[in-house]
Amino acid sequence: MSFSSTTKNELARIPITDNCCKLAELAALVRMCGTIQISGNNNINIKFTTENAAIARRLFTFLKELYEGDIEVMVRRNRQLKKNNNYHIAIKDKDISRKLLIDVGFLSEDEDINIFNILYKINNDLLIKRCCRRSYIRGAFLGAGSISNPEKTYHIEFVTNNKEQSEELSNIINSFRLNSKIVLRKDNYVVYLKEGEQIVDLLNIMGAHQALLKFEDIRVLKDVRNNINRLVNCETANLTKTIDASLRQLEDIEKIQSSMGLEKLPKKLRDVAEIRLENPDATLKEIGLMLEPPVGKSGVNHRFRKIGEIAEDLKGV
């Protein structure tokens, strides 16, 4: 099971007792995975579709608790590409369908307003409480959200098909001091977060605490692994740099030795050259400690630079 599915299963099992939070979650689910069917005489039916059994149970339970009426559940096997079952929750009663859409702020209850005037803007009365805003975000994720496996990348998103709806959802998420953004992907508006810390905060807001702990474990492990790789790469680069410098210094010293002899060098340069010949793998700091008196790394580097200039002059002769 994917990390996204595991997270949804956890969220779909969070108990909710307050009706205001149930309505807030339903408000998101209607917008995210609901289909409204309108026929003659203003007859309205609502159908929800999901591949997750836990989400289907949650939807059915909320609807039965808030609205007593004809609510139908169907399971269809999707044979194409061996996909999972599709669960359909349908509200056949037009009065209940209309009441639900009005309750979640999707339709206006003003009789003078055309029934087809869909209100994508969320009713602020549904989101006054912090707990209701959390429920709305949770419903949006259950309806059309996904989260990537943190072992691969940090990414959580909500797919909407309306710009106003995506902006509303982004504003609700950002009311918790997060920084969600919106991108247009084909015909959909996608609200997303990519920073690990912000995804952790959002999981906490939705109530996915088990997913949060797993996400954090993976994130810490990745950070440790990345730090180790960074240190290894740094050490490798430094070692390569030291070896290259040592080989260049040995080449310069051997040129001087074969052309004029080391004994003609000034004593300070001759001492450094002889120590390098005896210790081809030593670092500049180690060579400096072998000198009498000891010399710092910059001092040793300066002497090797002088030796290099002399060797360069000899090559031109």
Coordinates of N, CA, C and O in Angstrom, one line a residue, residues 169-283:
L169 N -8.9 27.0 -1.0 CA -8.3 25.9 -0.3 C -6.9 26.4 0.2 O -6.4 26.1 1.3
S170 N -6.1 27.0 -0.8 CA -4.8 27.5 -0.4 C -4.8 28.5 0.7 O -4.0 28.4 1.6
N171 N -5.8 29.4 0.7 CA -5.9 30.4 1.8 C -6.2 29.7 3.1 O -5.7 30.1 4.2
I172 N -7.0 28.7 3.1 CA -7.3 28.0 4.4 C -6.1 27.3 4.9 O -5.8 27.3 6.1
I173 N -5.4 26.6 4.0 CA -4.1 26.0 4.4 C -3.1 27.0 5.0 O -2.5 26.8 6.0
N174 N -3.0 28.1 4.3 CA -2.0 29.2 4.7 C -2.5 29.9 5.9 O -1.7 30.6 6.5
S175 N -3.7 29.8 6.3 CA -4.2 30.4 7.6 C -3.5 29.7 8.8 O -3.5 30.3 9.9
F176 N -2.9 28.5 8.6 CA -2.1 27.9 9.6 C -0.6 28.2 9.5 O 0.2 27.4 9.9
R177 N -0.3 29.3 8.9 CA 1.1 29.8 8.7 C 1.9 28.8 7.8 O 3.1 28.6 8.1
L178 N 1.3 28.3 6.8 CA 2.0 27.5 5.8 C 2.1 28.3 4.6 O 1.6 29.4 4.5
N179 N 2.7 27.8 3.6 CA 3.0 28.5 2.3 C 2.7 27.6 1.1 O 3.5 27.3 0.3
S180 N 1.4 27.2 1.0 CA 1.0 26.4 -0.1 C 0.9 27.3 -1.4 O 0.7 28.5 -1.3
K181 N 1.1 26.7 -2.5 CA 1.1 27.4 -3.8 C 0.2 26.6 -4.8 O -0.2 25.5 -4.5
I182 N -0.1 27.3 -5.9 CA -1.0 26.8 -6.9 C -0.3 26.7 -8.2 O 0.4 27.6 -8.6
V183 N -0.5 25.6 -8.9 CA 0.0 25.4 -10.3 C -1.1 24.9 -11.2 O -1.9 24.1 -10.7
L184 N -1.1 25.3 -12.4 CA -2.1 24.9 -13.4 C -1.5 23.6 -14.1 O -0.5 23.7 -14.7
R185 N -2.2 22.5 -14.0 CA -1.7 21.2 -14.6 C -2.8 20.7 -15.5 O -3.9 20.3 -15.0
K186 N -2.6 20.8 -16.8 CA -3.6 20.5 -17.8 C -4.9 21.4 -17.5 O -4.8 22.6 -17.5
D187 N -6.0 20.8 -17.2 CA -7.2 21.6 -16.9 C -7.5 21.7 -15.4 O -8.6 22.2 -15.0
N188 N -6.6 21.3 -14.6 CA -6.8 21.3 -13.1 C -5.9 22.3 -12.4 O -4.8 22.6 -12.9
Y189 N -6.4 22.8 -11.3 CA -5.6 23.7 -10.5 C -5.1 22.9 -9.2 O -5.9 22.4 -8.5
V190 N -3.8 22.8 -9.1 CA -3.2 22.0 -8.0 C -2.6 22.8 -6.9 O -1.8 23.6 -7.2
V191 N -3.1 22.6 -5.7 CA -2.6 23.2 -4.5 C -1.5 22.3 -3.9 O -1.8 21.1 -3.7
Y192 N -0.3 22.8 -3.7 CA 0.7 21.9 -3.2 C 1.7 22.5 -2.2 O 1.8 23.7 -2.1
L193 N 2.4 21.6 -1.5 CA 3.5 22.0 -0.6 C 4.7 21.0 -0.9 O 4.4 19.9 -1.2
K194 N 5.9 21.6 -0.9 CA 7.0 20.7 -1.2 C 8.1 20.7 -0.1 O 9.0 19.9 -0.1
E195 N 8.0 21.6 0.9 CA 9.0 21.6 2.0 C 8.6 20.6 3.1 O 7.4 20.5 3.5
G196 N 9.6 19.8 3.5 CA 9.4 18.7 4.4 C 8.7 19.2 5.7 O 7.8 18.6 6.2
E197 N 9.2 20.3 6.3 CA 8.7 20.7 7.6 C 7.2 21.2 7.4 O 6.4 20.9 8.3
Q198 N 6.9 21.8 6.3 CA 5.5 22.3 6.1 C 4.6 21.1 5.9 O 3.4 21.1 6.3
I199 N 5.1 20.0 5.2 CA 4.2 18.9 5.0 C 4.0 18.2 6.4 O 2.8 17.7 6.6
V200 N 5.0 18.1 7.2 CA 4.8 17.6 8.6 C 3.7 18.4 9.3 O 2.9 17.8 10.0
D201 N 3.8 19.7 9.2 CA 2.8 20.6 9.9 C 1.4 20.3 9.4 O 0.4 20.2 10.1
L202 N 1.3 20.1 8.1 CA 0.0 19.9 7.4 C -0.6 18.5 7.9 O -1.8 18.4 8.1
L203 N 0.3 17.5 7.9 CA -0.2 16.2 8.4 C -0.7 16.3 9.8 O -1.7 15.7 10.2
N204 N 0.0 17.1 10.6 CA -0.5 17.3 12.0 C -1.8 18.0 12.1 O -2.7 17.7 12.9
I205 N -2.0 19.0 11.2 CA -3.2 19.8 11.1 C -4.4 18.9 10.8 O -5.5 18.9 11.4
M206 N -4.2 18.0 9.8 CA -5.2 17.0 9.4 C -5.5 16.0 10.4 O -6.5 15.3 10.4
G207 N -4.5 15.7 11.3 CA -4.6 14.6 12.3 C -4.0 13.3 11.9 O -4.3 12.3 12.6
A208 N -3.2 13.3 10.9 CA -2.5 12.0 10.5 C -1.2 11.9 11.2 O -0.1 12.0 10.7
H209 N -1.3 11.5 12.5 CA -0.2 11.5 13.4 C 0.8 10.3 13.1 O 2.0 10.4 13.3
Q210 N 0.2 9.2 12.8 CA 1.0 8.0 12.5 C 1.8 8.3 11.2 O 3.0 7.9 11.1
A211 N 1.2 8.8 10.2 CA 1.8 9.2 9.0 C 2.9 10.2 9.2 O 4.0 10.2 8.6
L212 N 2.6 11.1 10.1 CA 3.6 12.2 10.5 C 4.9 11.6 11.1 O 6.0 11.9 10.7
L213 N 4.7 10.6 12.0 CA 5.8 10.0 12.6 C 6.7 9.2 11.6 O 7.9 9.3 11.7
K214 N 6.0 8.5 10.7 CA 6.7 7.8 9.7 C 7.5 8.7 8.8 O 8.6 8.5 8.4
F215 N 6.8 9.8 8.4 CA 7.4 10.8 7.5 C 8.6 11.4 8.2 O 9.7 11.6 7.6
E216 N 8.5 11.7 9.5 CA 9.6 12.3 10.2 C 10.8 11.3 10.3 O 12.0 11.7 10.2
D217 N 10.5 10.0 10.6 CA 11.6 9.0 10.7 C 12.4 9.0 9.4 O 13.6 8.9 9.4
I218 N 11.6 8.9 8.3 CA 12.3 8.9 7.0 C 13.1 10.1 6.7 O 14.2 10.1 6.2
R219 N 12.5 11.3 7.1 CA 13.1 12.6 6.8 C 14.4 12.7 7.6 O 15.5 13.2 7.1
V220 N 14.4 12.3 8.9 CA 15.6 12.3 9.7 C 16.7 11.4 9.1 O 17.9 11.7 9.0
L221 N 16.3 10.2 8.7 CA 17.2 9.2 8.1 C 17.8 9.8 6.9 O 19.0 9.6 6.6
K222 N 17.0 10.4 6.0 CA 17.5 11.0 4.8 C 18.5 12.1 5.1 O 19.5 12.3 4.4
D223 N 18.2 13.0 6.1 CA 19.1 14.1 6.5 C 20.4 13.5 6.9 O 21.5 14.1 6.6
V224 N 20.4 12.5 7.8 CA 21.6 11.9 8.2 C 22.4 11.3 7.1 O 23.7 11.5 7.0
R225 N 21.7 10.6 6.2 CA 22.4 10.0 5.0 C 23.0 11.1 4.1 O 24.1 11.0 3.6
N226 N 22.3 12.2 3.9 CA 22.8 13.3 3.1 C 24.0 13.9 3.7 O 24.9 14.3 3.0
N227 N 23.9 14.1 5.0 CA 25.1 14.7 5.7 C 26.3 13.9 5.6 O 27.4 14.4 5.4
I228 N 26.1 12.5 5.8 CA 27.3 11.6 5.6 C 27.8 11.7 4.2 O 29.1 11.7 4.1
N229 N 26.9 11.7 3.2 CA 27.4 11.7 1.8 C 28.1 13.0 1.6 O 29.2 13.1 0.9
R230 N 27.6 14.1 2.2 CA 28.3 15.4 2.0 C 29.7 15.4 2.6 O 30.6 15.9 2.0
L231 N 29.8 14.8 3.8 CA 31.1 14.8 4.5 C 32.1 13.9 3.7 O 33.2 14.2 3.5
V232 N 31.6 12.8 3.2 CA 32.4 11.8 2.4 C 32.9 12.5 1.2 O 34.1 12.4 0.8
N233 N 32.0 13.2 0.5 CA 32.3 13.9 -0.7 C 33.4 15.0 -0.5 O 34.3 15.2 -1.3
C234 N 33.2 15.7 0.7 CA 34.1 16.8 1.0 C 35.5 16.2 1.3 O 36.5 16.7 0.9
E235 N 35.5 15.1 2.1 CA 36.8 14.4 2.4 C 37.5 13.9 1.2 O 38.7 14.0 1.0
T236 N 36.7 13.3 0.3 CA 37.2 12.8 -1.0 C 37.8 14.0 -1.8 O 38.9 13.8 -2.4
A237 N 37.1 15.1 -1.9 CA 37.6 16.2 -2.6 C 38.9 16.8 -2.0 O 39.8 17.1 -2.8
N238 N 38.9 16.8 -0.7 CA 40.1 17.3 0.0 C 41.3 16.4 -0.2 O 42.4 16.8 -0.4
L239 N 41.0 15.1 -0.2 CA 42.1 14.1 -0.4 C 42.6 14.2 -1.8 O 43.8 14.1 -2.0
T240 N 41.7 14.3 -2.8 CA 42.1 14.4 -4.2 C 43.0 15.7 -4.4 O 44.0 15.6 -5.1
K241 N 42.6 16.7 -3.7 CA 43.3 18.0 -3.8 C 44.7 17.9 -3.2 O 45.7 18.3 -3.8
T242 N 44.8 17.2 -2.1 CA 46.1 17.0 -1.4 C 47.0 16.1 -2.2 O 48.2 16.4 -2.4
I243 N 46.5 15.0 -2.8 CA 47.3 14.1 -3.7 C 47.8 14.9 -4.9 O 49.0 14.8 -5.3
D244 N 46.9 15.6 -5.5 CA 47.3 16.4 -6.7 C 48.4 17.4 -6.4 O 49.4 17.5 -7.2
A245 N 48.3 18.1 -5.3 CA 49.3 19.0 -4.9 C 50.6 18.4 -4.6 O 51.7 18.8 -4.9
S246 N 50.5 17.2 -3.9 CA 51.7 16.5 -3.5 C 52.5 16.0 -4.8 O 53.7 16.1 -4.9
L247 N 51.8 15.5 -5.8 CA 52.4 15.0 -7.0 C 53.0 16.2 -7.8 O 54.1 16.0 -8.3
R248 N 52.4 17.3 -7.8 CA 52.9 18.5 -8.4 C 54.2 19.0 -7.7 O 55.2 19.3 -8.3
Q249 N 54.2 18.9 -6.4 CA 55.4 19.4 -5.6 C 56.5 18.4 -5.8 O 57.7 18.8 -5.9
L250 N 56.2 17.1 -5.8 CA 57.3 16.1 -6.1 C 57.9 16.3 -7.5 O 59.1 16.2 -7.6
E251 N 57.1 16.6 -8.4 CA 57.6 16.8 -9.8 C 58.5 18.0 -9.8 O 59.6 18.0 -10.5
D252 N 58.1 19.1 -9.1 CA 59.0 20.3 -9.0 C 60.3 20.0 -8.4 O 61.4 20.5 -8.8
I253 N 60.2 19.3 -7.2 CA 61.4 19.0 -6.5 C 62.4 18.1 -7.3 O 63.6 18.4 -7.3
E254 N 61.8 17.1 -8.0 CA 62.7 16.2 -8.8 C 63.3 17.0 -10.0 O 64.4 16.7 -10.4
K255 N 62.6 18.0 -10.5 CA 63.2 18.9 -11.6 C 64.3 19.7 -11.1 O 65.4 19.7 -11.7
I256 N 64.2 20.2 -9.9 CA 65.3 21.0 -9.3 C 66.5 20.1 -9.0 O 67.6 20.4 -9.2
Q257 N 66.2 18.9 -8.4 CA 67.2 18.0 -8.0 C 68.0 17.5 -9.3 O 69.3 17.4 -9.2
S258 N 67.4 17.3 -10.4 CA 68.1 16.8 -11.5 C 68.8 17.9 -12.3 O 69.8 17.7 -13.0
S259 N 68.3 19.2 -12.1 CA 68.9 20.3 -12.9 C 70.0 21.0 -12.1 O 71.0 21.4 -12.7
M260 N 69.8 21.2 -10.9 CA 70.8 22.0 -10.1 C 71.2 21.4 -8.7 O 72.1 21.9 -8.1
G261 N 70.3 20.5 -8.3 CA 70.6 19.9 -7.0 C 69.9 20.6 -5.9 O 69.9 21.9 -5.9
L262 N 69.4 19.9 -4.9 CA 68.6 20.5 -3.8 C 69.5 21.4 -2.9 O 69.1 22.3 -2.2
E263 N 70.8 21.0 -2.9 CA 71.7 21.7 -2.0 C 71.9 23.2 -2.3 O 72.4 24.0 -1.5
K264 N 71.5 23.6 -3.5 CA 71.7 25.0 -3.9 C 70.4 25.8 -3.6 O 70.4 27.0 -3.7
L265 N 69.4 25.1 -3.0 CA 68.2 25.8 -2.6 C 68.5 26.5 -1.2 O 69.3 26.0 -0.5
P266 N 67.8 27.6 -0.9 CA 67.9 28.2 0.4 C 67.5 27.1 1.4 O 66.7 26.3 1.1
K267 N 68.0 27.2 2.7 CA 67.8 26.2 3.7 C 66.3 25.9 3.9 O 65.9 24.8 4.0
K268 N 65.5 27.0 4.0 CA 64.1 26.8 4.3 C 63.4 26.0 3.2 O 62.6 25.2 3.5
L269 N 63.8 26.3 1.9 CA 63.2 25.6 0.8 C 63.7 24.1 0.8 O 63.0 23.2 0.4
R270 N 65.0 24.0 1.1 CA 65.6 22.6 1.0 C 65.0 21.7 2.1 O 64.7 20.6 1.8
D271 N 64.8 22.3 3.3 CA 64.2 21.5 4.3 C 62.8 20.9 3.9 O 62.4 19.8 4.1
V272 N 62.0 21.8 3.4 CA 60.6 21.5 3.0 C 60.7 20.4 1.9 O 59.9 19.4 1.8
A273 N 61.6 20.6 0.9 CA 61.7 19.7 -0.2 C 62.1 18.3 0.2 O 61.6 17.3 -0.2
E274 N 63.1 18.2 1.2 CA 63.5 16.9 1.6 C 62.5 16.2 2.4 O 62.3 15.0 2.3
I275 N 61.7 16.9 3.2 CA 60.6 16.3 4.0 C 59.5 15.8 3.0 O 59.0 14.7 3.2
R276 N 59.2 16.5 2.0 CA 58.2 16.1 1.0 C 58.7 14.8 0.3 O 57.9 13.9 0.1
L277 N 60.0 14.7 0.0 CA 60.5 13.5 -0.7 C 60.4 12.3 0.2 O 60.1 11.2 -0.2
E278 N 60.6 12.5 1.5 CA 60.5 11.4 2.5 C 59.1 11.1 2.9 O 58.8 10.0 3.3
N279 N 58.2 12.1 2.7 CA 56.8 11.9 3.1 C 55.8 12.4 2.0 O 55.2 13.4 2.1
P280 N 55.8 11.6 0.9 CA 55.0 12.0 -0.2 C 53.5 12.2 0.1 O 52.8 12.9 -0.6
D281 N 52.9 11.5 1.1 CA 51.5 11.5 1.4 C 51.1 12.5 2.5 O 50.0 12.6 2.8
A282 N 52.1 13.2 3.1 CA 51.9 14.1 4.2 C 51.1 15.3 3.7 O 51.3 15.8 2.6
T283 N 50.3 15.9 4.6 CA 49.6 17.1 4.3 C 50.5 18.3 4.6 O 51.6 18.1 5.3

